[in-house]
Amino acid sequence: MSTETLNDAHDSPDGHDAHHEHHIPKGILRWLFTTNHKDIGTLYLWFAFIMFLIGGAMAMVIRAELFQPGLQIVDPHFFNQMTTVHGLIMVFGAVMPAFTGLANWMIPMMIGAPDMALPRMNNWSFYILPFAFIILLSSLFMDGGGPAFGWTFYAPLSTQYSGDSTALFVFSVHIMGISSIMGAINVVVTILNMRAPGMTYMKMPLFVWTWLITAFLLIAVMPVLAGAVTMVLTDKFFGTSFFDAAGGGDPVMFQHIFWFFGHPEVYIMILPAFGIISAIVPTFSRKRLFGYASMVYATASIALLSFIVWAHHMFTTGMPVAAEMFFMFATMLISVPTGVKVFNWVATMWRGSLTFEVPMMFAIAFIVLFTIGGLSGLMLAIIPADFQYHDTYFVVAHFHYVLVTGALFSIMAAVYYWLPKWTGKMFDITLAKWHFWCSLISVNVLFFPMHFVGLAGMPRRIPDYALQFADFNKWISIGGFAFGLSQLIFLALIIKACRKIGEPVSDQVWEGAEGLEWEIPSPAPYHTFSTPPLIK
Amino acid sequence: MNRIFTLLIGVMLTFSNSAIATTAAERSNVNMRPGASDISLEVYELHMLMLWICVVIGVLVFGVMFYSMVMHRKSTGAKAANFHENVKVEVLWTVIPFIILIAMAWPAATTLIAMEDTSEAEVTILVTGSQWKWHYKYQNNPEVEFFSLLATQREQISNKFTKGDNYLLEVDRPLVIPTGKKVRFLITSDDVIHSWWVPDFAIKKDANPGFINEAWTNVNEPGIYRGQCAELCGKDHGFMPIVVIAKGPAEYSAWVQEQESAARRANEEEQRLLAMNMSMEELMTQGKKVYDTACVACHQANGGGLPPMFPALKGSKIAIEKQNIPVHIDNIINGKNNMPAFGKQLSMSEIAAVVTYERNAWGNNTGDMVQAKDVNFVINGK
């Protein structure tokens, strides 16, 4: 795609740009009152990173307790709080805000828009998030502890049998939901209305496409989550009995409602990753993305299918056989469009001219490890076998492969890919390679043996286990600590990059990179595309 | 099943299957077990079929990618080709996975239908989960019912004693079922959702409060089969194992008769104890025993509890003030807030003993003695 540069950023840097810099408030006020998509993107990304470290610290507690059989470090009630809050923080605090941060930074730059469509709402949708998580984290210090019913908060464990902190949990999930919905609306409005002239839908970069579809998913299902937590709240505190059989309710209905949100939520956390990988692989293959149109259609089909597969999380709840069959077949069907994506990436690399810079290393790791997670997902769809896999470490392995080596690796790939554009300096490549290799090895030591202990019969969410699982759990914990420590390398690298230490980079940054974001200067000026570029 | 094996990836599969099946016959540390019934073996074979299909897909896809990574490097002078679409290829890799899926779905559906057919069972057992124990009731022999609790000592869990071979997978009273008969389980719960899982039977069914689920097995070989609760059910979710002993039909009948007469004897004993008083020493010894199995998980060995979810008994008004003795007894029988009801699990003399124990242990020295008849008074008003 080529552009006719009508872009103010290409004006002389000391003239026009300096004029703009003039309006930026200094210090904390700049960050508090900012409506700039780049600032807000940065805020989201830092917030996600902090949450990732906090959620990771909780994972370390979990792995320390599971290092050997017996209870050593925490009591089971606190252990349950750790698994619960770890899950909530990683899903709602780390992965989702990180993708929103990337969307804020990149979508306007990719479609030739000056900013997000609703900049003030953008500020607000970020700034309510920290409060949500302060509320959630502070609940851990309440009498009786924080939420201990798993991030899936199944009733009646979360209603009749939970502590008072449930009220804080519900409130914080509401705030997270409002933030997500506002962020999603902003993305939709921006993409639909602010594309540069000539940027037709089928010319949009795939990251924009996948985020557009993700945003619709968010708008569709976050209200369902809000409904679920509200019913939990009224069941617990106001005497309703949505999920209490004794009052005419049904605890299984909770799971239907939750997973009607929960399954699209899974794709909310992976579709933007597909977009990122679809941007990185062509760049370092020096070859156009294979099957662009089929990528778009596959993303849309995955999103549509995500609404009719929710009950595959509930095969053991005792559904009618006909319903089980339907959800099994629908679930298996998802592997077709997902497979198309993987095949397209491989075909893009095929007969390319490949180099292996750090973003590409993460992207390739993503393709392999996400596919492993996808294949174990296919196994999980087979109901008779799922009766054995369900609620074991096999499932834990599965969703960590798709979420850690899937979503999280894609986020890291994206950060390495676009960081030089953001800062104007190349990041510390040696540190980055250390970060990659340490993460790659440790993450597999951490999650691969979970398949084995799960198949051998270790249930998830237990603080102590039978002796036959001891050897693998020791390795899993060692892998966990190593993976946790590896992320400190990433932290050091990011701090270094934010202090603008490193070699200056060109506008294009990566040989082979194509798209509007690579045609503006590095670092990206505070305001870009104040006049839209013309896409031919 | 064999038909599909040969159909798909015959040789490889047969080889792998026999190789792993021999090592997995007992308790494998790395793989699912073939289990103890025809169904569980079918499930195991389905699992292996799926696993190998996935391995083959993975090897092919990654193989192509790694080949490309080696052969199409810029550093070795590879020039990028220009293609970015190919309708034929794209249709092909949409259709082929579809066909593979159908090949997977067929045996899965067949097995599933067999697993869900609970008709014509010869033995029916009602399984009720509650925090954190299982209760079994033999529907064909209504007198036979009992609770099944974790038998691992607390000291093993807190690392004071060496852990035994069946650490966390042992119970005080295992479920007993006959071999060679279709046994149906009706599964439900008294409080939160639990899940009754015995891997060797390939049964995992949620125990939903207020609803009854069904599952069945037909065990081929006598033996001891162990499982665990699989759905997060609160603090001691990790400590509610399942042990099932499968006995030959004759032995099973003998066992049932023995249980029936034991139940009758226990009933008579209960009546006898109502008429007599136990000594303080007897009450305290018996009480500690009951406390250590039924109460210690929440109220803790030192009576301090884990407030506020699990309140302390040490120094608590209910456990100290004399006028609260009936309340104390009633809480144990019927439960309170988070606390489950123990009226079905404990006999009157056991409740009397544990109430006495709680009123005299940890410096609660009230000197109160509670007898079975006091408990009977709370329950029956006489």
XYZ file of N, CA and C in Angstrom, chain A residues 69-72 75-77 80 83-84 143-145 148-150 154-157 160-163 245 249-252 255 285-294 315-319 321 324-325 328-329 332-333 335-336 340 342-344 346-347 349-356 364 367-369 371-372 375-376 378-379 382-392 394 451-469 472 511, chain B residues 27-33 40 43 46-47 50-51 54-55 57-58 61-62 64-70 72-75 78-86 89-90 93-94 97-98 100-102 104-113 115-116 131 156-159 163-169 190-193 195 197-206 208-211 213 228-239 306-310 337-338:
666
model
N 4.682 -32.104 47.770
C 3.419 -32.470 48.408
C 3.396 -32.011 49.870
N 2.208 -31.861 50.398
C 2.055 -31.376 51.770
C 1.777 -29.882 51.732
N 1.311 -29.353 52.867
C 1.072 -27.915 52.945
C 2.266 -27.261 53.616
N 2.925 -26.344 52.912
C 4.118 -25.720 53.491
C 3.946 -24.226 53.737
N -2.206 -21.612 53.568
C -3.297 -22.530 53.876
C -4.208 -22.627 52.650
N -5.014 -23.694 52.577
C -5.811 -23.916 51.363
C -6.734 -22.753 51.014
N -7.261 -22.073 52.032
C -8.179 -20.965 51.746
C -7.433 -19.840 51.021
N -6.650 -20.807 47.437
C -7.775 -20.580 46.527
C -7.906 -19.107 46.146
N -5.276 -18.540 43.351
C -5.653 -19.015 42.016
C -6.743 -18.120 41.435
N -7.684 -17.699 42.278
C -8.782 -16.861 41.803
C -8.272 -15.516 41.298
N -11.170 -9.160 56.302
C -11.446 -10.304 57.166
C -12.090 -11.387 56.317
N -11.560 -12.589 56.390
C -12.146 -13.664 55.595
C -11.551 -13.757 54.215
N -10.666 -12.820 53.879
C -9.920 -12.913 52.632
C -10.710 -12.494 51.414
N -12.378 -16.492 46.671
C -11.655 -17.766 46.716
C -12.407 -18.830 45.941
N -13.219 -18.386 44.955
C -14.075 -19.361 44.280
C -13.649 -19.602 42.837
N -12.402 -19.263 42.497
C -11.950 -19.439 41.118
C -12.390 -18.244 40.285
N -18.132 -19.948 40.125
C -19.338 -20.773 40.037
C -20.207 -20.615 41.283
N -21.499 -20.379 41.053
C -22.468 -20.444 42.145
C -22.728 -21.930 42.426
N -23.099 -22.315 43.628
C -23.330 -21.487 44.817
C -22.070 -21.231 45.663
N -20.901 -21.661 45.184
C -19.693 -21.395 45.969
C -19.474 -19.891 46.105
N -23.882 -18.479 48.290
C -24.131 -18.830 49.692
C -22.867 -19.116 50.481
N -21.800 -19.530 49.804
C -20.636 -20.031 50.533
C -19.411 -19.129 50.423
N -19.600 -17.880 50.002
C -18.442 -17.013 49.843
C -18.378 -15.990 50.968
N -17.262 -15.266 51.033
C -17.087 -14.250 52.063
C -17.679 -12.917 51.629
N -31.137 -23.803 43.861
C -32.230 -24.725 43.542
C -33.327 -24.651 44.594
N -34.113 -21.730 41.561
C -33.058 -21.383 40.607
C -32.272 -22.601 40.171
N -31.177 -22.356 39.507
C -30.403 -23.467 38.963
C -28.917 -23.096 38.933
N -28.094 -23.815 39.717
C -26.661 -23.485 39.727
C -26.011 -23.692 38.358
N -26.538 -24.612 37.560
C -25.934 -24.838 36.245
C -26.233 -23.676 35.301
N -23.465 -21.350 35.080
C -22.364 -21.709 34.186
C -22.710 -21.399 32.735
N 9.420 -12.040 6.613
C 9.525 -12.969 5.482
C 9.731 -12.192 4.187
N 9.590 -10.843 4.295
C 9.725 -9.956 3.130
C 8.799 -10.394 1.997
N 7.569 -10.707 2.402
C 6.632 -11.286 1.456
C 5.246 -10.940 1.953
N 4.314 -10.673 1.033
C 2.980 -10.312 1.487
C 2.309 -11.456 2.239
N 1.415 -11.080 3.142
C 0.678 -12.094 3.898
C -0.087 -12.992 2.935
N 0.036 -14.284 3.144
C -0.690 -15.226 2.301
C -2.155 -15.243 2.719
N -3.038 -15.146 1.736
C -4.472 -15.316 1.986
C -5.078 -14.263 2.886
N -4.831 -12.972 2.572
C -5.382 -11.896 3.395
C -6.891 -12.033 3.575
N -7.593 -12.230 2.468
C -9.059 -12.297 2.547
C -9.495 -13.471 3.415
N -8.849 -14.615 3.242
C -9.270 -15.775 4.037
C -8.952 -15.545 5.518
N -19.136 -29.953 29.924
C -19.582 -31.283 29.511
C -19.903 -32.191 30.698
N -19.285 -31.943 31.863
C -19.555 -32.845 32.991
C -20.750 -32.392 33.825
N -21.413 -31.295 33.433
C -22.514 -30.827 34.279
C -23.779 -31.644 34.110
N -23.788 -32.550 33.121
C -24.976 -33.376 32.937
C -25.978 -32.758 32.001
N -25.555 -32.508 30.756
C -26.484 -31.987 29.747
C -27.101 -33.156 28.998
N -27.794 -35.598 25.909
C -26.818 -36.061 24.922
C -26.863 -35.208 23.659
N -24.931 -32.123 24.167
C -23.494 -32.417 24.195
C -22.953 -32.588 22.779
N -23.700 -33.329 21.966
C -23.278 -33.564 20.576
C -23.131 -32.236 19.835
N -20.122 -30.379 20.952
C -18.886 -31.043 20.521
C -18.597 -30.731 19.050
N -19.603 -30.880 18.205
C -19.366 -30.653 16.772
C -19.037 -29.188 16.492
N -15.486 -28.502 17.499
C -14.492 -29.055 16.578
C -14.397 -28.197 15.316
N -15.545 -27.630 14.940
C -15.592 -26.814 13.737
C -14.648 -25.614 13.821
N -11.778 -25.446 14.806
C -10.398 -25.739 14.422
C -10.171 -25.496 12.928
N -11.236 -25.473 12.118
C -11.044 -25.243 10.679
C -10.540 -23.824 10.390
N -6.775 -22.625 9.239
C -6.521 -21.794 8.061
C -5.512 -20.704 8.405
N -3.171 -20.673 10.779
C -1.819 -21.220 10.952
C -1.219 -21.560 9.587
N -2.030 -22.202 8.729
C -1.521 -22.555 7.399
C -1.108 -21.297 6.633
N -1.898 -20.231 6.765
C -1.569 -18.999 6.063
C -0.233 -18.422 6.535
N 2.269 -20.074 7.823
C 3.339 -20.943 7.316
C 3.550 -20.679 5.820
N 2.428 -20.515 5.090
C 2.555 -20.256 3.652
C 3.185 -18.901 3.382
N 5.581 -17.642 5.205
C 7.019 -17.861 5.377
C 7.605 -18.665 4.227
N 6.764 -19.504 3.636
C 7.230 -20.400 2.582
C 7.794 -19.602 1.406
N 9.003 -19.900 1.049
C 9.709 -19.224 -0.039
C 9.778 -17.700 0.169
N 9.847 -17.313 1.438
C 10.112 -15.918 1.735
C 11.607 -15.696 1.799
N 11.972 -14.537 2.338
C 13.386 -14.263 2.546
C 13.517 -13.938 4.031
N 13.729 -15.009 4.814
C 13.484 -14.913 6.252
C 14.674 -14.373 7.031
N 14.365 -13.492 7.973
C 15.344 -13.145 9.003
C 14.654 -13.310 10.347
N 15.480 -13.405 11.378
C 14.905 -13.770 12.677
C 15.231 -12.729 13.744
N 7.322 -16.750 15.788
C 7.459 -18.172 15.442
C 7.150 -19.040 16.651
N 3.503 -19.266 16.881
C 2.836 -20.177 15.933
C 2.935 -21.621 16.430
N 4.128 -22.019 16.859
C 4.309 -23.406 17.294
C 3.525 -23.673 18.577
N 3.712 -22.815 19.573
C 3.162 -23.123 20.898
C 1.652 -22.879 20.941
N -0.262 -23.363 18.438
C -0.829 -24.519 17.741
C -0.901 -25.730 18.669
N 0.127 -25.896 19.513
C 0.060 -26.991 20.491
C -1.161 -26.794 21.397
N -4.237 -27.662 19.425
C -4.441 -29.100 19.231
C -4.947 -29.752 20.515
N -4.414 -29.334 21.668
C -4.949 -29.919 22.906
C -6.394 -29.453 23.101
N -8.501 -29.176 20.658
C -9.265 -30.104 19.819
C -9.505 -31.417 20.569
N -8.451 -31.878 21.278
C -8.627 -33.102 22.074
C -9.708 -32.890 23.134
N -13.429 -33.521 22.320
C -13.937 -34.891 22.209
C -14.519 -35.290 23.558
N -15.846 -35.287 23.673
C -16.465 -35.357 25.001
C -16.040 -36.561 25.836
N -16.052 -37.797 25.285
C -15.688 -38.911 26.180
C -14.304 -38.718 26.788
N -13.372 -38.200 25.982
C -12.040 -37.948 26.527
C -12.071 -36.744 27.466
N -12.924 -35.765 27.144
C -13.015 -34.583 28.014
C -13.470 -34.951 29.418
N -14.294 -36.001 29.528
C -14.683 -36.431 30.878
C -13.439 -36.736 31.707
N -12.397 -37.213 31.054
C -11.154 -37.473 31.786
C -10.296 -36.216 31.909
N -10.284 -35.371 30.879
C -9.415 -34.178 30.927
C -9.980 -33.082 31.818
N -11.316 -32.973 31.841
C -11.963 -31.817 32.442
C -11.496 -31.565 33.870
N -11.232 -30.271 34.167
C -10.814 -29.866 35.512
C -9.543 -30.562 35.999
N -8.677 -30.957 35.064
C -7.369 -31.471 35.471
C -6.301 -30.504 34.974
N -4.433 -31.012 32.629
C -4.397 -31.018 31.169
C -5.062 -29.743 30.646
N 0.568 -31.256 31.044
C -0.205 -32.240 30.268
C -0.120 -33.612 30.933
N 1.084 -33.965 31.338
C 1.298 -35.316 31.889
C 0.576 -35.492 33.223
N 0.798 -34.541 34.147
C 0.141 -34.724 35.452
C -1.374 -34.678 35.311
N -1.847 -33.892 34.349
C -3.293 -33.838 34.134
C -3.830 -35.174 33.638
N -3.152 -35.737 32.643
C -3.600 -37.032 32.122
C -3.492 -38.104 33.198
N -2.464 -38.008 34.041
C -2.293 -39.011 35.092
C -3.301 -38.819 36.217
N -4.053 -37.715 36.189
C -5.175 -37.604 37.116
C -5.076 -36.531 38.178
N -4.245 -35.521 37.981
C -4.180 -34.464 39.002
C -5.225 -33.385 38.710
N -6.190 -33.200 39.637
C -7.186 -32.151 39.427
C -6.552 -30.768 39.553
N -7.188 -29.788 38.920
C -6.686 -28.419 39.064
C -7.220 -27.815 40.358
N -6.654 -26.670 40.727
C -7.113 -25.902 41.888
C -7.020 -26.671 43.194
N -5.980 -27.514 43.337
C -5.775 -28.171 44.625
C -4.435 -27.722 45.191
N -4.382 -27.480 46.511
C -3.150 -26.984 47.128
C -2.170 -28.101 47.476
N -2.575 -29.324 47.343
C -1.745 -30.451 47.766
C -2.154 -31.640 46.900
N -1.223 -32.550 46.681
C -1.519 -33.583 45.702
C -0.894 -34.916 46.092
N -1.344 -35.982 45.413
C -0.836 -37.326 45.683
C 0.630 -37.430 45.247
N 1.337 -38.399 45.852
C 2.791 -38.458 45.673
C 3.227 -38.734 44.246
N 2.382 -39.419 43.474
C 2.793 -39.746 42.102
C 2.993 -38.502 41.229
N 2.434 -37.364 41.673
C 2.580 -36.146 40.870
C 3.780 -35.303 41.300
N 6.926 -34.276 38.672
C 6.597 -33.291 37.638
C 6.309 -31.932 38.251
N 13.492 -3.649 7.794
C 13.472 -3.843 6.351
C 12.298 -4.765 6.041
N -0.928 -47.314 37.362
C -1.130 -45.878 37.441
C -0.009 -45.198 36.695
N -0.293 -44.722 35.518
C 0.741 -44.051 34.747
C 0.996 -42.671 35.324
N 2.236 -42.226 35.244
C 2.549 -40.872 35.676
C 2.475 -39.871 34.546
N 2.375 -40.362 33.305
C 2.424 -39.445 32.173
C 1.212 -39.521 31.275
N 0.362 -40.496 31.463
C -0.731 -40.638 30.501
C -2.011 -41.062 31.186
N -3.093 -40.939 30.440
C -4.372 -41.437 30.905
C -4.265 -42.950 31.082
N -5.078 -43.507 31.985
C -5.013 -44.968 32.139
C -6.155 -45.646 31.393
N -14.022 -47.322 29.771
C -12.812 -46.546 30.068
C -11.701 -46.901 29.081
N -12.473 -44.998 25.955
C -12.108 -43.594 26.122
C -10.597 -43.426 25.968
N -9.714 -43.679 22.381
C -10.118 -42.441 21.714
C -9.087 -41.342 21.975
N -8.666 -41.278 23.236
C -7.657 -40.285 23.621
C -6.357 -40.491 22.844
N -6.804 -39.454 19.206
C -6.765 -37.997 19.087
C -5.340 -37.488 19.226
N -4.655 -38.041 20.230
C -3.300 -37.580 20.501
C -2.427 -37.766 19.269
N -3.241 -35.437 16.423
C -2.705 -34.100 16.707
C -1.191 -34.070 16.518
N -0.524 -35.139 16.956
C 0.929 -35.182 16.795
C 1.285 -35.144 15.308
N -0.518 -33.970 12.786
C -0.794 -32.627 12.240
C 0.321 -31.673 12.632
N 0.688 -31.724 13.916
C 1.736 -30.831 14.410
C 3.041 -31.043 13.673
N 2.777 -29.654 10.034
C 2.752 -28.184 9.941
C 4.089 -27.589 10.358
N 4.589 -28.049 11.521
C 5.860 -27.497 11.992
C 7.005 -27.915 11.061
N 6.886 -28.275 7.801
C 6.909 -27.346 6.666
C 7.520 -26.020 7.108
N 7.108 -25.561 8.305
C 7.596 -24.265 8.765
C 9.109 -24.308 9.022
N 9.564 -25.365 9.680
C 10.998 -25.446 9.980
C 11.817 -25.610 8.701
N 11.254 -26.358 7.757
C 11.940 -26.485 6.477
C 12.148 -25.107 5.863
N 11.058 -24.337 5.891
C 11.121 -22.988 5.341
C 12.119 -22.134 6.109
N 12.138 -22.299 7.437
C 13.053 -21.501 8.264
C 14.512 -21.811 7.948
N 14.770 -23.048 7.549
C 16.145 -23.421 7.224
C 16.481 -23.045 5.787
N 14.746 -21.061 3.518
C 14.380 -19.781 2.906
C 14.875 -18.608 3.742
N 16.119 -18.713 4.183
C 16.695 -17.628 4.993
C 17.293 -16.577 4.069
N 17.162 -15.355 4.494
C 17.764 -14.286 3.715
C 19.287 -14.442 3.714
N 19.825 -14.900 4.858
C 21.279 -14.986 4.998
C 21.881 -16.001 4.035
N 18.188 -16.342 0.033
C 16.833 -16.606 -0.464
C 16.161 -15.299 -0.871
N 15.580 -15.308 -2.062
C 14.807 -14.147 -2.513
C 13.329 -14.466 -2.291
N 12.580 -13.473 -1.823
C 11.170 -13.717 -1.545
C 10.397 -13.942 -2.837
N 9.537 -14.962 -2.815
C 8.648 -15.173 -3.945
C 7.519 -14.147 -3.872
N 6.674 -14.152 -4.862
C 5.688 -13.079 -4.928
C 4.256 -13.527 -4.658
N 4.048 -14.840 -4.494
C 2.660 -15.308 -4.398
C 2.059 -14.944 -3.036
N 0.762 -14.706 -3.023
C 0.105 -14.463 -1.742
C -1.325 -14.971 -1.738
N -1.639 -15.802 -2.702
C -2.966 -16.395 -2.743
C -2.891 -17.658 -3.584
N -3.735 -18.607 -3.270
C -3.831 -19.795 -4.106
C -5.127 -20.493 -3.727
N -5.081 -24.369 -3.013
C -4.479 -24.759 -1.733
C -5.393 -24.384 -0.575
N -5.971 -23.186 -0.676
C -6.792 -22.725 0.449
C -8.052 -23.566 0.617
N -6.866 -26.957 2.200
C -6.602 -27.023 3.644
C -7.778 -26.558 4.489
N -8.899 -26.251 3.850
C -10.138 -26.110 4.606
C -10.892 -27.438 4.609
N -9.018 -30.694 6.803
C -9.296 -30.717 8.243
C -10.733 -31.114 8.543
N -11.641 -30.683 7.671
C -13.045 -31.006 7.864
C -13.261 -32.516 7.851
N -10.969 -34.799 8.458
C -10.336 -35.359 9.661
C -11.282 -35.220 10.854
N -11.951 -34.060 10.932
C -12.863 -33.829 12.053
C -14.002 -34.840 12.060
N -14.531 -35.123 10.890
C -15.636 -36.086 10.828
C -15.142 -37.454 11.282
N -12.910 -37.976 13.413
C -12.779 -37.944 14.867
C -14.145 -37.990 15.546
N -15.099 -37.271 14.960
C -16.390 -37.090 15.620
C -17.168 -38.403 15.688
N -16.995 -39.251 14.666
C -17.787 -40.475 14.607
C -17.550 -41.392 15.820
N -16.312 -41.834 16.062
C -16.114 -42.703 17.232
C -16.427 -41.987 18.547
N -16.182 -40.664 18.585
C -16.465 -39.921 19.812
C -17.952 -39.958 20.125
N -18.769 -39.760 19.079
C -20.221 -39.754 19.288
C -20.712 -41.128 19.723
N -20.162 -42.187 19.096
C -20.584 -43.548 19.450
C -20.296 -43.828 20.927
N -19.076 -43.517 21.348
C -18.709 -43.768 22.740
C -19.569 -42.935 23.683
N -19.799 -41.685 23.309
C -20.580 -40.801 24.175
C -21.976 -41.357 24.405
N -22.599 -41.843 23.322
C -23.959 -42.371 23.464
C -23.965 -43.561 24.418
N -21.849 -44.060 26.835
C -21.564 -43.601 28.199
C -22.784 -43.007 28.870
N -23.655 -42.396 28.069
C -24.803 -41.705 28.653
C -26.025 -42.625 28.799
N -19.334 -30.428 51.607
C -18.001 -29.950 51.986
C -17.490 -30.727 53.195
N 0.463 -35.897 58.307
C 1.139 -36.127 57.017
C 1.008 -34.894 56.134
N -0.163 -34.279 56.180
C -0.385 -33.099 55.333
C 0.496 -31.950 55.792
N 0.665 -31.816 57.121
C 1.491 -30.716 57.618
C 2.961 -31.127 57.723
N 3.311 -32.210 57.078
C 4.705 -32.648 56.934
C 5.371 -33.072 58.243
N 4.755 -39.275 54.463
C 3.533 -39.480 53.703
C 3.424 -40.923 53.217
N 2.231 -41.505 53.353
C 2.018 -42.885 52.926
C 1.856 -42.992 51.418
N 1.805 -44.234 50.932
C 1.717 -44.468 49.483
C 0.466 -43.847 48.870
N -0.640 -43.906 49.610
C -1.890 -43.399 49.053
C -2.257 -42.054 49.643
N -1.235 -41.271 49.927
C -1.407 -39.934 50.484
C -2.490 -39.162 49.739
N -3.480 -38.702 50.487
C -4.620 -37.922 49.965
C -5.568 -38.715 49.067
N -5.258 -39.990 48.843
C -6.159 -40.800 48.008
C -6.703 -41.967 48.815
N -25.129 -31.625 48.563
C -25.881 -30.962 49.634
C -25.563 -29.480 49.738
N -24.452 -29.056 49.146
C -24.117 -27.636 49.301
C -23.636 -27.013 47.989
N -22.318 -26.999 47.749
C -21.804 -26.401 46.510
C -21.667 -27.498 45.446
N -21.167 -27.114 44.278
C -20.983 -28.116 43.228
C -19.694 -28.893 43.489
N -17.593 -32.670 42.040
C -17.593 -33.506 40.845
C -16.974 -34.854 41.195
N -15.235 -38.036 40.472
C -14.349 -38.481 39.398
C -13.565 -39.723 39.801
N -13.786 -40.800 39.059
C -12.948 -41.988 39.217
C -12.332 -42.268 37.838
N -11.062 -41.919 37.651
C -10.451 -42.042 36.324
C -10.545 -43.454 35.742
N -10.441 -44.473 36.591
C -10.449 -45.837 36.061
C -11.797 -46.236 35.482
N -12.859 -45.516 35.836
C -14.176 -45.795 35.262
C -14.512 -44.800 34.146
N -13.628 -43.842 33.911
C -13.915 -42.732 32.981
C -15.214 -42.029 33.355
N -15.459 -41.906 34.649
C -16.643 -41.178 35.113
C -16.194 -39.887 35.760
N -16.694 -38.787 35.232
C -16.574 -37.524 35.961
C -17.892 -36.803 35.771
N -18.652 -36.709 36.854
C -19.974 -36.067 36.759
C -20.110 -35.076 37.895
N -20.599 -33.889 37.543
C -20.770 -32.870 38.571
C -21.899 -33.249 39.520
N -24.494 -31.512 41.444
C -25.127 -30.192 41.513
C -26.180 -30.182 42.609
N -26.124 -29.190 43.519
C -27.144 -29.133 44.566
C -28.524 -28.934 43.955
N -29.449 -29.788 44.344
C -30.819 -29.641 43.867
C -31.119 -30.396 42.590
N -30.102 -31.006 42.000
C -30.313 -31.761 40.768
C -29.579 -33.094 40.863
N -27.572 -36.047 38.715
C -26.942 -36.515 37.481
C -26.761 -38.023 37.537
N -10.776 -38.388 42.878
C -10.851 -37.182 43.700
C -12.008 -36.321 43.241
N -12.402 -35.400 44.098
C -13.358 -34.377 43.682
C -12.669 -33.515 42.633
N -13.402 -33.209 41.558
C -12.760 -32.492 40.457
C -13.271 -31.069 40.279
N -14.253 -30.655 41.050
C -14.745 -29.279 40.883
C -14.441 -28.491 42.149
N -13.831 -27.321 41.973
C -13.480 -26.487 43.121
C -14.698 -26.314 44.019
N -14.567 -26.763 45.287
C -15.737 -26.761 46.170
C -15.425 -26.092 47.488
N -14.423 -25.211 47.493
C -14.104 -24.508 48.723
C -12.750 -24.914 49.273
N -12.546 -24.585 50.534
C -11.224 -24.686 51.148
C -10.587 -26.075 50.979
N -11.315 -27.122 51.312
C -10.695 -28.452 51.317
C -11.041 -29.273 50.081
N -11.196 -28.567 48.962
C -11.461 -29.237 47.691
C -10.410 -30.308 47.388
N -9.171 -30.040 47.749
C -8.105 -31.005 47.462
C -8.084 -32.194 48.410
N -9.011 -32.197 49.351
C -8.942 -33.221 50.395
C -10.227 -34.024 50.492
N -10.408 -20.371 61.634
C -9.792 -19.448 60.680
C -10.787 -18.311 60.495
N -10.902 -17.449 61.511
C -11.962 -16.434 61.462
C -11.747 -15.484 60.295
N -12.810 -14.869 59.742
C -14.182 -15.030 60.232
C -14.970 -16.096 59.475
N -14.363 -16.675 58.406
C -15.085 -17.716 57.673
C -15.351 -18.921 58.590
N -14.338 -19.291 59.370
C -14.444 -20.481 60.218
C -14.124 -20.058 61.647
N -24.659 -21.161 58.928
C -23.930 -20.387 57.916
C -23.140 -21.306 56.976
N -21.797 -21.159 57.020
C -20.960 -21.989 56.148
C -20.845 -23.422 56.625
